[in-house]
Coordinates of C-alpha atoms in Angstrom, one line a residue:
X1 CA 21.1 -16.5 -43.3
X2 CA 24.3 -18.4 -42.9
X3 CA 26.0 -15.8 -40.7
X4 CA 25.7 -14.1 -37.3
X5 CA 23.3 -11.1 -38.2
X6 CA 24.9 -9.1 -35.4
X7 CA 28.1 -9.1 -36.9
X8 CA 27.0 -7.7 -40.2
X9 CA 28.7 -4.1 -40.9
X10 CA 26.3 -1.7 -42.1
X11 CA 27.3 1.4 -40.2
X12 CA 31.1 1.0 -39.7
X13 CA 30.8 -1.5 -36.8
X14 CA 29.0 -4.6 -36.1
X15 CA 25.1 -4.2 -36.2
X16 CA 24.8 -5.4 -32.5
X17 CA 27.1 -2.6 -31.6
X18 CA 25.6 0.2 -33.7
X19 CA 22.1 -0.7 -32.1
X20 CA 23.4 -0.8 -28.5
X21 CA 25.1 2.5 -29.2
X22 CA 21.8 3.9 -30.6
X23 CA 19.9 2.6 -27.7
X24 CA 22.3 3.7 -25.3
X25 CA 21.1 7.4 -25.9
X26 CA 17.5 6.5 -24.9
X27 CA 18.1 3.8 -21.9
X28 CA 19.5 3.8 -18.4
X29 CA 21.3 0.8 -19.4
X30 CA 21.9 -1.2 -22.7
X31 CA 22.2 -4.9 -22.9
X32 CA 22.9 -7.3 -25.6
X33 CA 20.7 -10.5 -25.8
X34 CA 22.4 -13.7 -26.7
X35 CA 21.4 -17.3 -27.1
X36 CA 24.1 -18.6 -24.5
X37 CA 26.7 -17.6 -22.4
X38 CA 29.2 -19.1 -24.8
X39 CA 28.7 -16.4 -27.3
X40 CA 32.0 -14.7 -27.8
X41 CA 32.4 -11.2 -29.4
X42 CA 34.0 -8.0 -28.3
X43 CA 31.5 -5.6 -26.7
X44 CA 31.4 -2.8 -24.1
X45 CA 27.8 -3.7 -23.2
X46 CA 26.6 -6.4 -20.6
X47 CA 25.1 -9.7 -22.1
X48 CA 21.8 -11.2 -21.3
X49 CA 21.9 -14.9 -22.0
X50 CA 18.6 -16.8 -22.9
X51 CA 17.3 -18.2 -19.9
X52 CA 14.3 -19.4 -21.9
X53 CA 15.9 -21.5 -24.4
X54 CA 15.2 -22.1 -28.2
X55 CA 12.4 -19.4 -28.3
X56 CA 14.2 -16.9 -30.5
X57 CA 13.1 -13.2 -29.9
X58 CA 10.5 -14.2 -27.5
X59 CA 13.1 -16.0 -25.1
X60 CA 15.2 -12.9 -25.5
X61 CA 12.3 -10.7 -24.2
X62 CA 11.4 -13.2 -21.5
X63 CA 15.2 -13.3 -20.4
X64 CA 15.3 -9.4 -20.0
X65 CA 12.2 -9.5 -17.9
X66 CA 13.4 -12.5 -15.9
X67 CA 16.8 -10.4 -15.2
X68 CA 14.6 -7.1 -14.0
X69 CA 10.8 -7.8 -14.0
X70 CA 10.0 -4.2 -12.8
X71 CA 11.8 -2.5 -15.8
X72 CA 10.2 -1.5 -19.1
X73 CA 12.4 -3.2 -21.8
X74 CA 13.1 -1.5 -25.3
X75 CA 13.7 -4.4 -27.6
X76 CA 15.1 -4.2 -30.9
X77 CA 16.0 -7.0 -33.3
X78 CA 19.6 -7.1 -34.5
X79 CA 18.4 -7.5 -38.3
X80 CA 17.0 -4.0 -38.6
X81 CA 19.6 -2.0 -40.3
X82 CA 17.6 1.1 -41.3
X83 CA 16.5 1.7 -37.6
X84 CA 17.6 5.4 -36.8
X85 CA 17.7 7.7 -33.9
X86 CA 14.6 9.6 -35.1
X87 CA 12.6 6.5 -35.1
X88 CA 13.6 5.7 -31.6
X89 CA 12.9 9.0 -30.5
X90 CA 9.4 9.1 -31.6
X91 CA 8.6 5.5 -30.3
X92 CA 9.9 6.7 -26.6
X93 CA 8.2 10.1 -26.9
X94 CA 4.8 8.3 -27.7
X95 CA 5.5 5.7 -25.1
X96 CA 2.1 4.8 -23.5
X97 CA 3.0 3.2 -20.0
X98 CA -0.7 2.5 -19.2
X99 CA -0.6 0.1 -22.3
X100 CA 1.1 -3.5 -22.4
X101 CA 3.5 -2.2 -24.9
X102 CA 4.2 0.5 -27.4
X103 CA 5.4 -0.4 -31.0
X104 CA 4.7 0.5 -34.4
X105 CA 2.2 -0.6 -36.8
X106 CA 3.7 -2.3 -40.0
X107 CA 1.2 -1.2 -42.8
X108 CA 3.0 -3.9 -45.0
X109 CA 1.9 -6.8 -42.7
X110 CA -1.1 -4.8 -41.1
X111 CA 0.0 -6.1 -37.8
X112 CA 2.0 -4.6 -34.9
X113 CA 5.7 -4.8 -35.4
X114 CA 7.5 -6.7 -32.5
X115 CA 10.9 -6.2 -33.8
X116 CA 11.1 -2.5 -32.4
X117 CA 8.9 -2.6 -29.0
X118 CA 8.9 -1.0 -25.6
X119 CA 7.5 -3.5 -23.4
X120 CA 6.0 -2.3 -20.0
X121 CA 6.6 -4.3 -16.7
X122 CA 3.1 -5.6 -16.7
X123 CA 3.9 -7.5 -19.9
X124 CA 6.0 -10.1 -18.2
X125 CA 3.3 -12.2 -16.9
X126 CA 1.3 -11.9 -20.1
X127 CA 4.1 -13.0 -22.0
X128 CA 4.6 -16.0 -19.8
X129 CA 1.0 -16.8 -19.9
X130 CA 1.1 -17.0 -23.7
X131 CA 4.0 -19.3 -23.4
X132 CA 2.2 -21.4 -21.1
X133 CA -0.7 -21.7 -23.7
X134 CA 1.9 -22.6 -26.4
X135 CA 2.5 -19.5 -27.9
X136 CA 6.1 -17.9 -28.4
X137 CA 5.4 -15.2 -31.0
X138 CA 5.8 -11.5 -29.7
X139 CA 3.6 -10.4 -32.6
X140 CA 0.7 -12.7 -31.2
X141 CA 1.0 -11.1 -27.7
X142 CA 0.8 -7.7 -29.2
X143 CA -2.1 -8.5 -31.5
X144 CA -4.0 -9.9 -28.6
X145 CA -3.2 -7.1 -26.1
X146 CA -3.9 -3.6 -25.2
X147 CA -1.1 -1.8 -26.7
X148 CA 0.0 1.6 -28.2
X149 CA 0.4 1.3 -31.8
X150 CA 2.0 4.1 -33.7
X151 CA 2.0 5.0 -37.3
X152 CA 5.3 5.4 -39.0
X153 CA 5.9 7.5 -42.0
X154 CA 9.0 5.6 -43.2
X155 CA 7.9 2.0 -43.4
X156 CA 11.5 1.0 -44.7
X157 CA 12.8 1.5 -41.3
X158 CA 11.1 -1.6 -40.2
X159 CA 12.6 -3.8 -42.8
X160 CA 14.6 -6.6 -41.4
X161 CA 17.2 -8.8 -43.1
X162 CA 16.9 -12.6 -43.1
X163 CA 18.4 -13.7 -46.4
X164 CA 21.3 -12.8 -48.6
X165 CA 19.0 -11.5 -51.1
X166 CA 17.6 -9.0 -48.6
X167 CA 20.9 -8.1 -47.6
X168 CA 21.9 -7.1 -51.2
X169 CA 18.7 -5.1 -51.7
X170 CA 19.0 -3.1 -48.4
X171 CA 22.8 -2.2 -48.6
X172 CA 22.1 0.7 -51.1
X173 CA 19.3 1.9 -48.7
X174 CA 21.8 1.9 -45.8
X175 CA 24.3 4.2 -47.6
X176 CA 21.6 6.5 -49.0

């Protein structure tokens, strides 16, 4: 994309701060995942630096579990500008701790959506096993595991921004 997606201002503040603030209403503690400890930006939230390098979001999820393997982890990608309190509340109210994870079904892809997922503690060894088998895709773990997959009415909430064109097309929706 050519820029740090966490710095994009959709809601009057950097996106990483908006999402951390949003999550803080649902979580005992809220962290921001970063690629390395040298990441520099102002935040009131503690950081979790990737201890599993060059794995993208998968590395962030594993690094969170390495920090605390006994907690459930609500993980949200920073490039989802339409995520709102109502959607997070729905996910958390429908959490199924007996499953590996709770996530939304993305009707556009036909697959579980890994960008907004509540991972249960028992997911950690499963994630590690997938990595040992050469897989570093959270969606692949979800597809091949016993998960709680929720329907979502507003599929645009799942939209993520990876290109300048996607950014330009989503900005009017953010302000709607």
